[in-house]
């Protein structure tokens, strides 16, 4: 009973805005999730401690987000406002044109792992089954089952062989997130 109450309290404290959460969702202490327009989070998603997820879009099911990960909007502030300090410039929470910008949305596929301290900028897609290594800074799309690392993140390997991907997909098809 106390754990269910604690889970509801954490979600009410650390999730705000237009965020839809699936079943079996975990959010670590002092992580914060918000969206100016809409963020949909699938089933069986784990978000570690001290994460900041502030963008529109989708996070798939079976996703593992390690501690200290940032998933942030690429165009949260209007940097082109002449005569206005950046601190006072229009921002995504107040201006619809920024919220509607596709560069401020993320698409993270199912079965993705974002490693410790990774930073993912919006406007990209991380394909199903991909792995983003610890400390990586993701500026571009990541193909399904690729493993990326570095700043900026680059492909370093594939998670599985093509034959293993077929087998893995069959196993996922039977899974109920």
Short mmCIF file of C-alpha atoms in Angstrom, two decimals:
data_model
loop_
_atom_site.label_atom_id
_atom_site.label_comp_id
_atom_site.label_asym_id
_atom_site.label_seq_id
_atom_site.Cartn_x
_atom_site.Cartn_y
_atom_site.Cartn_z
CA UNK A 1 0.00 0.00 0.00
CA UNK A 2 2.77 2.45 0.93
CA UNK A 3 4.74 1.66 -2.25
CA UNK A 4 1.68 2.39 -4.44
CA UNK A 5 1.14 5.66 -2.61
CA UNK A 6 4.83 6.56 -2.95
CA UNK A 7 4.71 5.79 -6.69
CA UNK A 8 1.67 8.06 -7.17
CA UNK A 9 3.33 10.80 -5.12
CA UNK A 10 6.53 10.65 -7.20
CA UNK A 11 4.55 10.87 -10.43
CA UNK A 12 2.52 13.81 -9.17
CA UNK A 13 5.69 15.61 -8.04
CA UNK A 14 8.01 14.82 -10.95
CA UNK A 15 5.73 14.55 -14.00
CA UNK A 16 3.88 17.60 -15.27
CA UNK A 17 2.34 19.04 -18.40
CA UNK A 18 0.84 16.93 -21.13
CA UNK A 19 2.47 13.58 -20.39
CA UNK A 20 0.67 10.23 -20.87
CA UNK A 21 2.26 7.35 -18.96
CA UNK A 22 1.83 3.64 -19.70
CA UNK A 23 1.67 0.71 -17.29
CA UNK A 24 4.58 -0.34 -15.07
CA UNK A 25 6.25 3.07 -15.18
CA UNK A 26 9.13 3.90 -12.81
CA UNK A 27 10.59 7.33 -12.21
CA UNK A 28 13.69 7.76 -10.07
CA UNK A 29 14.11 10.39 -7.40
CA UNK A 30 14.52 13.97 -8.55
CA UNK A 31 13.90 13.20 -12.21
CA UNK A 32 11.55 15.55 -14.01
CA UNK A 33 9.37 14.90 -17.06
CA UNK A 34 7.28 17.52 -18.84
CA UNK A 35 5.90 18.38 -22.25
CA UNK A 36 4.53 21.59 -23.71
CA UNK A 37 2.28 19.81 -26.23
CA UNK A 38 2.20 16.00 -25.73
CA UNK A 39 4.64 13.29 -24.64
CA UNK A 40 3.47 9.68 -24.67
CA UNK A 41 5.44 7.13 -22.65
CA UNK A 42 4.85 3.42 -23.31
CA UNK A 43 4.55 0.50 -20.92
CA UNK A 44 7.33 -0.89 -18.72
CA UNK A 45 9.54 2.21 -18.92
CA UNK A 46 12.24 2.85 -16.32
CA UNK A 47 13.58 6.37 -15.79
CA UNK A 48 16.53 6.58 -13.41
CA UNK A 49 17.44 9.29 -10.90
CA UNK A 50 18.28 12.90 -11.76
CA UNK A 51 16.93 12.75 -15.34
CA UNK A 52 15.40 15.65 -17.23
CA UNK A 53 13.00 14.79 -20.03
CA UNK A 54 11.45 17.96 -21.42
CA UNK A 55 10.13 17.57 -24.94
CA UNK A 56 7.18 16.50 -27.03
CA UNK A 57 6.87 13.16 -28.82
CA UNK A 58 6.99 9.51 -27.88
CA UNK A 59 9.03 7.16 -25.73
CA UNK A 60 8.29 3.52 -26.58
CA UNK A 61 7.71 0.51 -24.33
CA UNK A 62 10.43 -1.46 -22.59
CA UNK A 63 12.75 1.57 -22.54
CA UNK A 64 15.54 1.87 -19.97
CA UNK A 65 16.74 5.39 -19.19
CA UNK A 66 19.73 5.39 -16.83
CA UNK A 67 20.54 8.06 -14.23
CA UNK A 68 21.47 11.64 -15.21
CA UNK A 69 20.03 11.42 -18.74
CA UNK A 70 18.77 14.55 -20.48
CA UNK A 71 16.20 14.44 -23.29
CA UNK A 72 15.69 18.06 -24.23
CA UNK A 73 14.18 20.27 -26.89
CA UNK A 74 16.48 21.54 -29.58
CA UNK A 75 14.48 24.75 -30.11
CA UNK A 76 12.96 25.52 -26.72
CA UNK A 77 13.76 29.24 -26.94
CA UNK A 78 13.45 31.67 -29.83
CA UNK A 79 17.11 32.67 -30.21
CA UNK A 80 16.36 35.08 -33.07
CA UNK A 81 14.48 37.74 -31.10
CA UNK A 82 16.49 40.89 -31.75
CA UNK A 83 16.69 43.22 -28.76
CA UNK A 84 15.49 40.57 -26.29
CA UNK A 85 17.84 38.82 -23.84
CA UNK A 86 17.70 35.06 -24.33
CA UNK A 87 16.40 34.69 -20.78
CA UNK A 88 13.31 36.72 -21.76
CA UNK A 89 12.87 35.36 -25.30
CA UNK A 90 9.78 33.39 -26.27
CA UNK A 91 9.94 29.81 -25.04
CA UNK A 92 8.18 26.57 -25.90
CA UNK A 93 5.84 26.61 -22.90
CA UNK A 94 4.34 29.95 -23.92
CA UNK A 95 4.50 29.97 -27.71
CA UNK A 96 2.54 27.52 -29.85
CA UNK A 97 4.82 27.95 -32.90
CA UNK A 98 7.70 26.54 -30.84
CA UNK A 99 5.61 23.69 -29.41
CA UNK A 100 4.43 22.75 -32.92
CA UNK A 101 7.96 22.72 -34.37
CA UNK A 102 8.89 19.08 -35.29
CA UNK A 103 12.43 19.85 -34.10
CA UNK A 104 10.99 19.91 -30.57
CA UNK A 105 9.69 16.33 -30.69
CA UNK A 106 11.46 13.06 -29.97
CA UNK A 107 10.68 9.53 -31.11
CA UNK A 108 12.37 6.86 -29.00
CA UNK A 109 11.46 3.35 -30.15
CA UNK A 110 10.67 0.30 -28.03
CA UNK A 111 13.45 -1.62 -26.26
CA UNK A 112 15.93 1.30 -26.22
CA UNK A 113 18.58 1.87 -23.56
CA UNK A 114 19.89 5.38 -22.88
CA UNK A 115 23.09 5.04 -20.84
CA UNK A 116 24.21 7.09 -17.83
CA UNK A 117 24.61 10.79 -18.54
CA UNK A 118 23.51 10.60 -22.18
CA UNK A 119 22.05 13.75 -23.75
CA UNK A 120 19.48 13.38 -26.50
CA UNK A 121 18.34 16.44 -28.43
CA UNK A 122 14.84 16.50 -29.83
CA UNK A 123 14.07 16.41 -33.53
CA UNK A 124 15.43 12.89 -33.95
CA UNK A 125 14.38 9.26 -33.92
CA UNK A 126 16.11 6.55 -31.93
CA UNK A 127 15.20 3.25 -33.56
CA UNK A 128 13.82 0.18 -31.85
CA UNK A 129 16.39 -1.80 -29.87
CA UNK A 130 19.13 0.84 -30.08
CA UNK A 131 21.63 1.57 -27.31
CA UNK A 132 23.03 5.02 -26.55
CA UNK A 133 26.20 4.65 -24.49
CA UNK A 134 26.99 6.51 -21.30
CA UNK A 135 27.88 10.14 -21.88
CA UNK A 136 26.88 10.16 -25.56
CA UNK A 137 25.41 13.32 -27.08
CA UNK A 138 22.84 12.35 -29.71
CA UNK A 139 22.31 14.96 -32.43
CA UNK A 140 21.12 12.72 -35.29
CA UNK A 141 18.84 9.74 -35.84
CA UNK A 142 19.96 6.36 -34.52
CA UNK A 143 19.07 3.29 -36.62
CA UNK A 144 17.29 0.30 -35.06
CA UNK A 145 19.65 -1.94 -33.07
CA UNK A 146 22.63 0.37 -33.51
CA UNK A 147 24.92 1.14 -30.60
CA UNK A 148 26.14 4.74 -30.59
CA UNK A 149 28.78 6.48 -28.50
CA UNK A 150 30.66 9.77 -28.29
CA UNK A 151 30.10 13.49 -28.72
CA UNK A 152 28.55 13.76 -31.18
CA UNK A 153 27.25 10.19 -31.01
CA UNK A 154 28.37 7.91 -33.84
CA UNK A 155 27.58 4.27 -34.62
CA UNK A 156 30.15 1.93 -33.08
CA UNK A 157 28.41 -1.44 -33.46
CA UNK A 158 25.18 -3.32 -33.97
CA UNK A 159 23.46 -4.83 -30.95
CA UNK A 160 22.65 -8.08 -32.79
CA UNK A 161 23.38 -9.88 -36.04
CA UNK A 162 20.52 -9.86 -38.58
CA UNK A 163 19.60 -13.42 -37.56
CA UNK A 164 19.56 -12.45 -33.86
CA UNK A 165 17.33 -9.45 -34.64
CA UNK A 166 14.74 -11.78 -36.19
CA UNK A 167 14.89 -14.04 -33.11
CA UNK A 168 14.76 -11.05 -30.74
CA UNK A 169 11.76 -9.54 -32.57
CA UNK A 170 9.92 -12.87 -32.29
CA UNK A 171 10.54 -12.85 -28.54
CA UNK A 172 9.33 -9.26 -28.24
CA UNK A 173 6.16 -10.06 -30.22
CA UNK A 174 5.21 -12.57 -27.52
CA UNK A 175 5.94 -10.12 -24.69
CA UNK A 176 3.18 -8.15 -23.07
CA UNK A 177 4.69 -4.89 -21.92
#
